[in-house]
PDB file of C-alpha atoms in Angstrom:
ATOM      1  CA  MET H   1      24.158  -0.131  -2.865  1.00  0.00           C
ATOM      2  CA  LEU H   2      20.579   2.245  -3.160  1.00  0.00           C
ATOM      3  CA  GLU H   3      20.077   4.506  -6.020  1.00  0.00           C
ATOM      4  CA  SER H   4      16.929   6.019  -6.314  1.00  0.00           C
ATOM      5  CA  ARG H   5      15.677   9.393  -8.052  1.00  0.00           C
ATOM      6  CA  LEU H   6      11.881  10.681  -7.632  1.00  0.00           C
ATOM      7  CA  GLU H   7      10.812  13.122 -10.254  1.00  0.00           C
ATOM      8  CA  GLN H   8       9.339  15.452  -7.552  1.00  0.00           C
ATOM      9  CA  ALA H   9      11.147  15.780  -4.235  1.00  0.00           C
ATOM     10  CA  ASP H  10       7.737  16.712  -3.406  1.00  0.00           C
ATOM     11  CA  LEU H  11       6.579  13.395  -2.514  1.00  0.00           C
ATOM     12  CA  LEU H  12       8.975  12.340  -0.009  1.00  0.00           C
ATOM     13  CA  LYS H  13       8.570  15.955   1.675  1.00  0.00           C
ATOM     14  CA  LYS H  14       4.851  15.517   1.697  1.00  0.00           C
ATOM     15  CA  VAL H  15       5.121  11.429   3.289  1.00  0.00           C
ATOM     16  CA  VAL H  16       7.867  12.776   5.944  1.00  0.00           C
ATOM     17  CA  GLU H  17       5.459  15.635   7.073  1.00  0.00           C
ATOM     18  CA  ALA H  18       2.534  13.086   7.321  1.00  0.00           C
ATOM     19  CA  ILE H  19       4.286  10.780   9.229  1.00  0.00           C
ATOM     20  CA  SER H  20       6.539  12.930  11.643  1.00  0.00           C
ATOM     21  CA  GLY H  21       3.847  13.701  13.843  1.00  0.00           C
ATOM     22  CA  LEU H  22       3.194   9.902  14.806  1.00  0.00           C
ATOM     23  CA  VAL H  23       6.613   8.815  14.972  1.00  0.00           C
ATOM     24  CA  ASN H  24       9.746  10.306  15.599  1.00  0.00           C
ATOM     25  CA  ASP H  25      12.443   7.573  14.095  1.00  0.00           C
ATOM     26  CA  CYS H  26      12.156   4.895  11.733  1.00  0.00           C
ATOM     27  CA  ASN H  27      13.581   2.654   9.439  1.00  0.00           C
ATOM     28  CA  PHE H  28      13.521   2.925   5.560  1.00  0.00           C
ATOM     29  CA  ASP H  29      13.807  -0.776   4.134  1.00  0.00           C
ATOM     30  CA  CYS H  30      14.779  -0.919   0.914  1.00  0.00           C
ATOM     31  CA  ASN H  31      15.194  -3.734  -1.317  1.00  0.00           C
ATOM     32  CA  ASP H  32      14.642  -4.508  -5.084  1.00  0.00           C
ATOM     33  CA  SER H  33      10.835  -4.180  -4.970  1.00  0.00           C
ATOM     34  CA  GLY H  34      11.080  -0.146  -3.753  1.00  0.00           C
ATOM     35  CA  ILE H  35      11.330   1.545  -0.206  1.00  0.00           C
ATOM     36  CA  ALA H  36       8.846   0.471   2.475  1.00  0.00           C
ATOM     37  CA  LEU H  37       8.233   1.845   6.118  1.00  0.00           C
ATOM     38  CA  GLN H  38       6.426   0.683   8.983  1.00  0.00           C
ATOM     39  CA  ALA H  39       6.025   1.968  12.110  1.00  0.00           C
ATOM     40  CA  MET H  40       3.909   2.327  15.376  1.00  0.00           C
ATOM     41  CA  ASP H  41       3.361   5.656  17.477  1.00  0.00           C
ATOM     42  CA  ASN H  42       4.772   5.564  21.150  1.00  0.00           C
ATOM     43  CA  SER H  43       1.706   4.637  22.368  1.00  0.00           C
ATOM     44  CA  HIS H  44       0.688   1.324  20.525  1.00  0.00           C
ATOM     45  CA  VAL H  45      -2.524   2.945  19.112  1.00  0.00           C
ATOM     46  CA  ALA H  46      -1.536   4.041  15.358  1.00  0.00           C
ATOM     47  CA  LEU H  47       0.433   2.231  12.820  1.00  0.00           C
ATOM     48  CA  VAL H  48       2.103   3.829   9.326  1.00  0.00           C
ATOM     49  CA  SER H  49       2.822   1.442   6.499  1.00  0.00           C
ATOM     50  CA  MET H  50       4.508   3.348   3.591  1.00  0.00           C
ATOM     51  CA  MET H  51       5.499   1.399   0.309  1.00  0.00           C
ATOM     52  CA  LEU H  52       7.001   3.590  -2.593  1.00  0.00           C
ATOM     53  CA  LYS H  53       7.402   1.026  -4.970  1.00  0.00           C
ATOM     54  CA  ALA H  54      10.200   0.785  -7.768  1.00  0.00           C
ATOM     55  CA  GLU H  55       8.180   2.017 -10.504  1.00  0.00           C
ATOM     56  CA  ALA H  56       7.571   5.158  -8.694  1.00  0.00           C
ATOM     57  CA  PHE H  57      11.252   5.917  -9.229  1.00  0.00           C
ATOM     58  CA  SER H  58      13.297   6.362 -12.567  1.00  0.00           C
ATOM     59  CA  PRO H  59      15.586   5.110 -12.219  1.00  0.00           C
ATOM     60  CA  TYR H  60      15.512   2.866  -9.237  1.00  0.00           C
ATOM     61  CA  ARG H  61      18.759   0.232  -8.401  1.00  0.00           C
ATOM     62  CA  CYS H  62      18.819  -1.268  -4.782  1.00  0.00           C
ATOM     63  CA  ASP H  63      21.007  -4.811  -4.657  1.00  0.00           C
ATOM     64  CA  ARG H  64      20.161  -5.553  -1.264  1.00  0.00           C
ATOM     65  CA  ASN H  65      18.604  -5.258   1.730  1.00  0.00           C
ATOM     66  CA  ILE H  66      19.355  -2.380   3.286  1.00  0.00           C
ATOM     67  CA  ALA H  67      17.479  -0.492   5.845  1.00  0.00           C
ATOM     68  CA  LEU H  68      18.045   3.323   6.632  1.00  0.00           C
ATOM     69  CA  GLY H  69      17.400   4.233  10.342  1.00  0.00           C
ATOM     70  CA  ILE H  70      16.158   8.096   9.861  1.00  0.00           C
ATOM     71  CA  ASN H  71      15.246  10.793  12.710  1.00  0.00           C
ATOM     72  CA  LEU H  72      12.502  12.067  10.892  1.00  0.00           C
ATOM     73  CA  SER H  73      13.057  15.638  12.374  1.00  0.00           C
ATOM     74  CA  SER H  74      16.388  15.357  10.851  1.00  0.00           C
ATOM     75  CA  LEU H  75      15.039  14.151   8.036  1.00  0.00           C
ATOM     76  CA  THR H  76      12.505  17.089   7.643  1.00  0.00           C
ATOM     77  CA  LYS H  77      15.429  19.360   8.360  1.00  0.00           C
ATOM     78  CA  VAL H  78      17.367  18.139   5.358  1.00  0.00           C
ATOM     79  CA  LEU H  79      14.026  18.124   3.112  1.00  0.00           C
ATOM     80  CA  ARG H  80      13.574  21.945   4.130  1.00  0.00           C
ATOM     81  CA  ALA H  81      16.429  22.423   1.407  1.00  0.00           C
ATOM     82  CA  ALA H  82      14.502  20.995  -1.540  1.00  0.00           C
ATOM     83  CA  GLN H  83      12.188  22.646  -3.638  1.00  0.00           C
ATOM     84  CA  SER H  84       8.771  20.943  -4.315  1.00  0.00           C
ATOM     85  CA  SER H  85       9.630  20.547  -7.883  1.00  0.00           C
ATOM     86  CA  ASP H  86      13.430  19.237  -7.167  1.00  0.00           C
ATOM     87  CA  ILE H  87      14.465  15.827  -8.860  1.00  0.00           C
ATOM     88  CA  LEU H  88      15.603  14.386  -5.786  1.00  0.00           C
ATOM     89  CA  THR H  89      18.073  11.220  -5.439  1.00  0.00           C
ATOM     90  CA  LEU H  90      18.721   8.958  -2.492  1.00  0.00           C
ATOM     91  CA  LYS H  91      21.922   7.506  -2.192  1.00  0.00           C
ATOM     92  CA  ALA H  92      23.323   4.955   0.204  1.00  0.00           C
ATOM     93  CA  GLU H  93      26.179   2.544   0.433  1.00  0.00           C
ATOM     94  CA  ASP H  94      25.267  -1.428   1.555  1.00  0.00           C
ATOM     95  CA  ALA H  95      25.858  -1.103   5.236  1.00  0.00           C
ATOM     96  CA  PRO H  96      25.752   2.683   5.421  1.00  0.00           C
ATOM     97  CA  ASP H  97      26.437   5.060   7.697  1.00  0.00           C
ATOM     98  CA  VAL H  98      24.654   8.271   5.832  1.00  0.00           C
ATOM     99  CA  VAL H  99      21.948   8.210   3.465  1.00  0.00           C
ATOM    100  CA  ASN H 100      22.878  11.100   0.605  1.00  0.00           C
ATOM    101  CA  LEU H 101      20.471  13.110  -0.542  1.00  0.00           C
ATOM    102  CA  VAL H 102      20.716  15.285  -4.250  1.00  0.00           C
ATOM    103  CA  PHE H 103      18.206  17.709  -5.146  1.00  0.00           C
ATOM    104  CA  GLU H 104      18.576  19.200  -8.247  1.00  0.00           C
ATOM    105  CA  SER H 105      16.599  22.104  -9.949  1.00  0.00           C
ATOM    106  CA  SER H 106      14.037  20.910 -13.017  1.00  0.00           C
ATOM    107  CA  GLU H 107      16.526  23.479 -14.966  1.00  0.00           C
ATOM    108  CA  LYS H 108      19.668  21.706 -13.882  1.00  0.00           C
ATOM    109  CA  ASP H 109      21.463  24.972 -12.948  1.00  0.00           C
ATOM    110  CA  ARG H 110      21.436  23.928  -9.138  1.00  0.00           C
ATOM    111  CA  ILE H 111      22.546  20.903  -7.378  1.00  0.00           C
ATOM    112  CA  SER H 112      22.232  20.598  -3.665  1.00  0.00           C
ATOM    113  CA  GLU H 113      23.953  17.491  -1.758  1.00  0.00           C
ATOM    114  CA  TYR H 114      23.146  16.450   1.849  1.00  0.00           C
ATOM    115  CA  ASP H 115      24.375  13.839   3.982  1.00  0.00           C
ATOM    116  CA  LEU H 116      22.072  12.492   6.488  1.00  0.00           C
ATOM    117  CA  LYS H 117      23.855  10.307   9.515  1.00  0.00           C
ATOM    118  CA  LEU H 118      21.959   7.281  10.245  1.00  0.00           C
ATOM    119  CA  MET H 119      20.980   5.669  13.651  1.00  0.00           C
ATOM    120  CA  ASP H 120      20.657   1.778  14.678  1.00  0.00           C
ATOM    121  CA  ILE H 121      16.810   1.248  15.017  1.00  0.00           C
ATOM    122  CA  ASP H 122      15.664  -1.821  16.852  1.00  0.00           C
ATOM    123  CA  GLN H 123      12.245  -1.997  15.262  1.00  0.00           C
ATOM    124  CA  GLU H 124       9.191  -3.798  16.175  1.00  0.00           C
ATOM    125  CA  HIS H 125       7.641  -5.158  13.045  1.00  0.00           C
ATOM    126  CA  LEU H 126       4.049  -6.158  13.305  1.00  0.00           C
ATOM    127  CA  GLY H 127       2.544  -8.545  10.693  1.00  0.00           C
ATOM    128  CA  ILE H 128      -0.534  -7.130   9.481  1.00  0.00           C
ATOM    129  CA  PRO H 129      -3.288  -9.848   8.926  1.00  0.00           C
ATOM    130  CA  GLU H 130      -5.159 -10.370   5.431  1.00  0.00           C
ATOM    131  CA  THR H 131      -8.467  -8.496   6.226  1.00  0.00           C
ATOM    132  CA  GLU H 132     -11.750  -8.584   4.241  1.00  0.00           C
ATOM    133  CA  TYR H 133     -13.076  -5.624   5.371  1.00  0.00           C
ATOM    134  CA  ALA H 134     -17.261  -5.371   6.232  1.00  0.00           C
ATOM    135  CA  ALA H 135     -17.224  -1.715   4.660  1.00  0.00           C
ATOM    136  CA  SER H 136     -14.872   0.664   2.454  1.00  0.00           C
ATOM    137  CA  ILE H 137     -15.555   3.854   1.704  1.00  0.00           C
ATOM    138  CA  SER H 138     -13.758   5.899  -0.425  1.00  0.00           C
ATOM    139  CA  MET H 139     -14.162   9.364  -0.249  1.00  0.00           C
ATOM    140  CA  PRO H 140     -12.329  13.060  -1.303  1.00  0.00           C
ATOM    141  CA  SER H 141      -9.871  13.172   1.110  1.00  0.00           C
ATOM    142  CA  ASN H 142     -10.364  17.117   1.680  1.00  0.00           C
ATOM    143  CA  GLU H 143     -13.665  15.867   2.946  1.00  0.00           C
ATOM    144  CA  PHE H 144     -12.644  13.250   5.236  1.00  0.00           C
ATOM    145  CA  GLN H 145      -9.795  15.976   6.875  1.00  0.00           C
ATOM    146  CA  ARG H 146     -12.781  18.684   7.169  1.00  0.00           C
ATOM    147  CA  ILE H 147     -14.952  16.194   9.005  1.00  0.00           C
ATOM    148  CA  CYS H 148     -12.334  14.865  11.663  1.00  0.00           C
ATOM    149  CA  LYS H 149     -11.475  18.440  12.228  1.00  0.00           C
ATOM    150  CA  ASP H 150     -14.970  20.120  12.629  1.00  0.00           C
ATOM    151  CA  LEU H 151     -15.871  16.797  15.305  1.00  0.00           C
ATOM    152  CA  MET H 152     -12.732  17.208  16.961  1.00  0.00           C
ATOM    153  CA  ASN H 153     -14.307  20.710  18.015  1.00  0.00           C
ATOM    154  CA  ILE H 154     -17.316  18.513  19.928  1.00  0.00           C
ATOM    155  CA  SER H 155     -15.373  15.689  20.917  1.00  0.00           C
ATOM    156  CA  GLU H 156     -12.342  13.803  21.227  1.00  0.00           C
ATOM    157  CA  SER H 157     -13.694  10.697  20.048  1.00  0.00           C
ATOM    158  CA  VAL H 158     -15.698   9.908  16.907  1.00  0.00           C
ATOM    159  CA  SER H 159     -18.131   6.908  16.056  1.00  0.00           C
ATOM    160  CA  ILE H 160     -18.100   5.925  12.381  1.00  0.00           C
ATOM    161  CA  GLU H 161     -20.921   3.885  11.571  1.00  0.00           C
ATOM    162  CA  CYS H 162     -21.716   2.521   7.792  1.00  0.00           C
ATOM    163  CA  THR H 163     -24.941   1.401   6.761  1.00  0.00           C
ATOM    164  CA  LYS H 164     -26.616   0.469   3.334  1.00  0.00           C
ATOM    165  CA  GLU H 165     -27.887   4.168   4.263  1.00  0.00           C
ATOM    166  CA  GLY H 166     -24.517   5.547   4.018  1.00  0.00           C
ATOM    167  CA  VAL H 167     -21.752   6.696   6.355  1.00  0.00           C
ATOM    168  CA  LYS H 168     -22.636   8.839   9.465  1.00  0.00           C
ATOM    169  CA  PHE H 169     -19.553  10.417  11.561  1.00  0.00           C
ATOM    170  CA  ALA H 170     -20.649  11.357  15.089  1.00  0.00           C
ATOM    171  CA  ALA H 171     -19.295  13.352  18.128  1.00  0.00           C
ATOM    172  CA  ALA H 172     -20.660  13.787  21.334  1.00  0.00           C
ATOM    173  CA  GLY H 173     -19.207  16.050  23.929  1.00  0.00           C
ATOM    174  CA  ASP H 174     -19.426  18.445  26.888  1.00  0.00           C
ATOM    175  CA  ILE H 175     -20.606  20.952  24.449  1.00  0.00           C
ATOM    176  CA  GLY H 176     -23.414  19.142  22.367  1.00  0.00           C
ATOM    177  CA  THR H 177     -23.224  16.462  19.604  1.00  0.00           C
ATOM    178  CA  GLY H 178     -22.579  16.701  15.750  1.00  0.00           C
ATOM    179  CA  SER H 179     -22.597  14.347  12.647  1.00  0.00           C
ATOM    180  CA  VAL H 180     -21.858  14.260   9.368  1.00  0.00           C
ATOM    181  CA  THR H 181     -23.640  11.831   6.967  1.00  0.00           C
ATOM    182  CA  LEU H 182     -22.519  10.976   3.871  1.00  0.00           C
ATOM    183  CA  LYS H 183     -24.232   8.952   0.760  1.00  0.00           C
ATOM    184  CA  GLN H 184     -22.782   7.168  -1.792  1.00  0.00           C
ATOM    185  CA  HIS H 185     -22.969   9.309  -5.184  1.00  0.00           C
ATOM    186  CA  SER H 186     -20.931   9.556  -8.240  1.00  0.00           C
ATOM    187  CA  ASN H 187     -19.792  12.600  -9.619  1.00  0.00           C
ATOM    188  CA  VAL H 188     -19.374  11.951 -13.499  1.00  0.00           C
ATOM    189  CA  ASP H 189     -17.292  15.186 -14.242  1.00  0.00           C
ATOM    190  CA  LYS H 190     -15.238  15.248 -11.037  1.00  0.00           C
ATOM    191  CA  PRO H 191     -14.808  11.953  -9.831  1.00  0.00           C
ATOM    192  CA  GLU H 192     -12.602  12.794  -7.220  1.00  0.00           C
ATOM    193  CA  GLN H 193     -15.508  14.010  -5.513  1.00  0.00           C
ATOM    194  CA  SER H 194     -17.528  10.526  -5.908  1.00  0.00           C
ATOM    195  CA  VAL H 195     -18.262   9.007  -2.634  1.00  0.00           C
ATOM    196  CA  GLU H 196     -18.604   4.908  -2.772  1.00  0.00           C
ATOM    197  CA  ILE H 197     -19.465   2.740  -0.137  1.00  0.00           C
ATOM    198  CA  ASP H 198     -18.807  -0.923  -0.180  1.00  0.00           C
ATOM    199  CA  LEU H 199     -20.628  -2.750   2.273  1.00  0.00           C
ATOM    200  CA  SER H 200     -21.185  -6.081   3.102  1.00  0.00           C
ATOM    201  CA  GLU H 201     -22.371  -5.676   6.845  1.00  0.00           C
ATOM    202  CA  PRO H 202     -23.328  -2.964   9.181  1.00  0.00           C
ATOM    203  CA  VAL H 203     -20.084  -1.479  11.201  1.00  0.00           C
ATOM    204  CA  ALA H 204     -20.267   0.640  13.942  1.00  0.00           C
ATOM    205  CA  LEU H 205     -16.728   1.733  15.652  1.00  0.00           C
ATOM    206  CA  SER H 206     -15.068   4.709  17.897  1.00  0.00           C
ATOM    207  CA  PHE H 207     -11.813   6.150  17.282  1.00  0.00           C
ATOM    208  CA  SER H 208      -9.571   8.922  18.620  1.00  0.00           C
ATOM    209  CA  LEU H 209      -9.862  12.063  16.611  1.00  0.00           C
ATOM    210  CA  LYS H 210      -6.406  12.957  17.375  1.00  0.00           C
ATOM    211  CA  TYR H 211      -5.073  10.431  15.561  1.00  0.00           C
ATOM    212  CA  LEU H 212      -7.288  10.426  12.676  1.00  0.00           C
ATOM    213  CA  VAL H 213      -6.488  14.486  12.212  1.00  0.00           C
ATOM    214  CA  ASN H 214      -3.152  13.695  12.324  1.00  0.00           C
ATOM    215  CA  PHE H 215      -3.498  11.198   9.573  1.00  0.00           C
ATOM    216  CA  THR H 216      -5.067  13.742   7.328  1.00  0.00           C
ATOM    217  CA  LYS H 217      -1.923  15.360   7.235  1.00  0.00           C
ATOM    218  CA  ALA H 218      -1.607  13.034   4.220  1.00  0.00           C
ATOM    219  CA  THR H 219      -4.067  14.942   2.576  1.00  0.00           C
ATOM    220  CA  SER H 220      -2.011  16.821  -0.202  1.00  0.00           C
ATOM    221  CA  LEU H 221      -0.650  13.779  -1.159  1.00  0.00           C
ATOM    222  CA  ALA H 222      -4.096  12.118  -2.671  1.00  0.00           C
ATOM    223  CA  SER H 223      -7.484  13.511  -3.734  1.00  0.00           C
ATOM    224  CA  LYS H 224      -8.947  10.573  -2.218  1.00  0.00           C
ATOM    225  CA  VAL H 225      -8.637   8.690   0.757  1.00  0.00           C
ATOM    226  CA  LYS H 226     -10.268   5.358   1.577  1.00  0.00           C
ATOM    227  CA  LEU H 227     -11.326   3.975   4.915  1.00  0.00           C
ATOM    228  CA  SER H 228     -11.470   0.119   5.428  1.00  0.00           C
ATOM    229  CA  LEU H 229     -13.669  -0.574   8.930  1.00  0.00           C
ATOM    230  CA  SER H 230     -14.783  -4.201  10.000  1.00  0.00           C
ATOM    231  CA  ASN H 231     -16.071  -4.388  13.586  1.00  0.00           C
ATOM    232  CA  GLU H 232     -13.450  -4.814  16.546  1.00  0.00           C
ATOM    233  CA  VAL H 233     -10.280  -4.408  14.059  1.00  0.00           C
ATOM    234  CA  PRO H 234      -8.550  -1.475  13.525  1.00  0.00           C
ATOM    235  CA  LEU H 235      -9.398   0.930  11.097  1.00  0.00           C
ATOM    236  CA  LEU H 236      -7.584   1.216   7.556  1.00  0.00           C
ATOM    237  CA  VAL H 237      -6.889   4.571   6.320  1.00  0.00           C
ATOM    238  CA  GLU H 238      -5.360   4.593   2.936  1.00  0.00           C
ATOM    239  CA  TYR H 239      -3.912   6.998   0.670  1.00  0.00           C
ATOM    240  CA  GLU H 240      -2.644   6.193  -2.935  1.00  0.00           C
ATOM    241  CA  LEU H 241       0.629   7.543  -3.734  1.00  0.00           C
ATOM    242  CA  SER H 242       2.152   8.736  -7.298  1.00  0.00           C
ATOM    243  CA  GLY H 243      -0.569   7.695  -9.232  1.00  0.00           C
ATOM    244  CA  GLY H 244      -1.166   3.906 -10.263  1.00  0.00           C
ATOM    245  CA  ASN H 245       2.027   2.267  -9.092  1.00  0.00           C
ATOM    246  CA  SER H 246       0.294   0.625  -6.475  1.00  0.00           C
ATOM    247  CA  SER H 247       2.590   2.861  -3.782  1.00  0.00           C
ATOM    248  CA  TYR H 248       0.637   3.885  -0.975  1.00  0.00           C
ATOM    249  CA  LEU H 249       0.292   5.681   2.949  1.00  0.00           C
ATOM    250  CA  ARG H 250      -1.441   3.586   5.310  1.00  0.00           C
ATOM    251  CA  PHE H 251      -2.477   4.640   8.468  1.00  0.00           C
ATOM    252  CA  TYR H 252      -3.905   1.992  11.182  1.00  0.00           C
ATOM    253  CA  LEU H 253      -5.818   2.805  14.368  1.00  0.00           C
ATOM    254  CA  ALA H 254      -6.949   0.768  16.590  1.00  0.00           C
ATOM    255  CA  PRO H 255     -10.634   1.007  17.598  1.00  0.00           C
ATOM    256  CA  LYS H 256     -12.194   2.413  21.159  1.00  0.00           C
ATOM    257  CA  ILE H 257     -13.882  -0.048  23.022  1.00  0.00           C
ATOM    258  CA  GLY H 258     -16.873  -0.026  25.966  1.00  0.00           C
ATOM    259  CA  ASP H 259     -18.604   2.981  27.167  1.00  0.00           C
TER     260      ASP H 259
ATOM    261  CA  THR N   1     -15.313   7.794  27.538  1.00  0.00           C
ATOM    262  CA  PRO N   2     -14.616   4.167  25.604  1.00  0.00           C
ATOM    263  CA  LEU N   3     -10.974   2.644  26.363  1.00  0.00           C
ATOM    264  CA  GLN N   4      -8.559   2.864  23.939  1.00  0.00           C
ATOM    265  CA  ASN N   5      -7.624  -0.664  22.438  1.00  0.00           C
ATOM    266  CA  ASP N   6      -3.444  -1.472  21.908  1.00  0.00           C
ATOM    267  CA  LEU N   7      -2.987  -2.533  18.512  1.00  0.00           C
ATOM    268  CA  GLY N   8      -0.681  -4.981  19.602  1.00  0.00           C
ATOM    269  CA  GLU N   9      -3.776  -7.040  20.652  1.00  0.00           C
ATOM    270  CA  PHE N  10      -4.833  -6.916  16.548  1.00  0.00           C
ATOM    271  CA  PHE N  11      -1.533  -7.487  15.030  1.00  0.00           C
ATOM    272  CA  TYR N  12       0.909 -10.185  15.662  1.00  0.00           C
ATOM    273  CA  MET N  13       4.525  -9.658  15.665  1.00  0.00           C
ATOM    274  CA  ALA N  14       6.523 -10.351  12.750  1.00  0.00           C
TER     275      ALA N  14
END
């Protein structure tokens, strides 16, 4: 059986909010290392991959592999009943029909309990090859969100060009063009404001802004975001979850090609 | 406008 307790319901609320624009139904795959999720959007352009390690929970118990097939809009409805600071416990039997969610207020004076019906989801599982990316950029997550939203006013796609000079996000549309260039810089007092660029070779790729803006719904989960790029492979956009236990929310986006 | 690739061209079925 599964029994996992999260100190802050907020974490799951935000994860579900961040991915529900891309995916309707998906399996939460539970095993002794934690809860994982992988799903593609309907158009096969974007993929979300989440890992919540057992260490993100206290306690965490899962004896065998359990797939929880969940409709995300139904889960959103149930999670609306959880206050952000509530303690959230997820429970399921082996081969379950429902997942049980319990929300406790931190003052322990209220306990809410919900059972969410599960569904059978036959999900395609993709293998993601280990990639040595040519460029990786670590930057404030809110800055990335701002850039994507601003450039979406200009065009539906953005080119991301990374050289040793910096990283340039550029868009060209009917009304004109726009670009934002970030140079590497360290902020000692506020490290979350730093921009770090790790480059082995220059990269230039184009992506759909609609998807990138969708990914940035994860912004409130982490102060920083990491973009990893190589020519002619999908972009990886990564948010670290719940500090330092290597839990993550990753998005992959197929590049656009040709002109 | 550039054409949108499919993710399946990069990732294999596991």
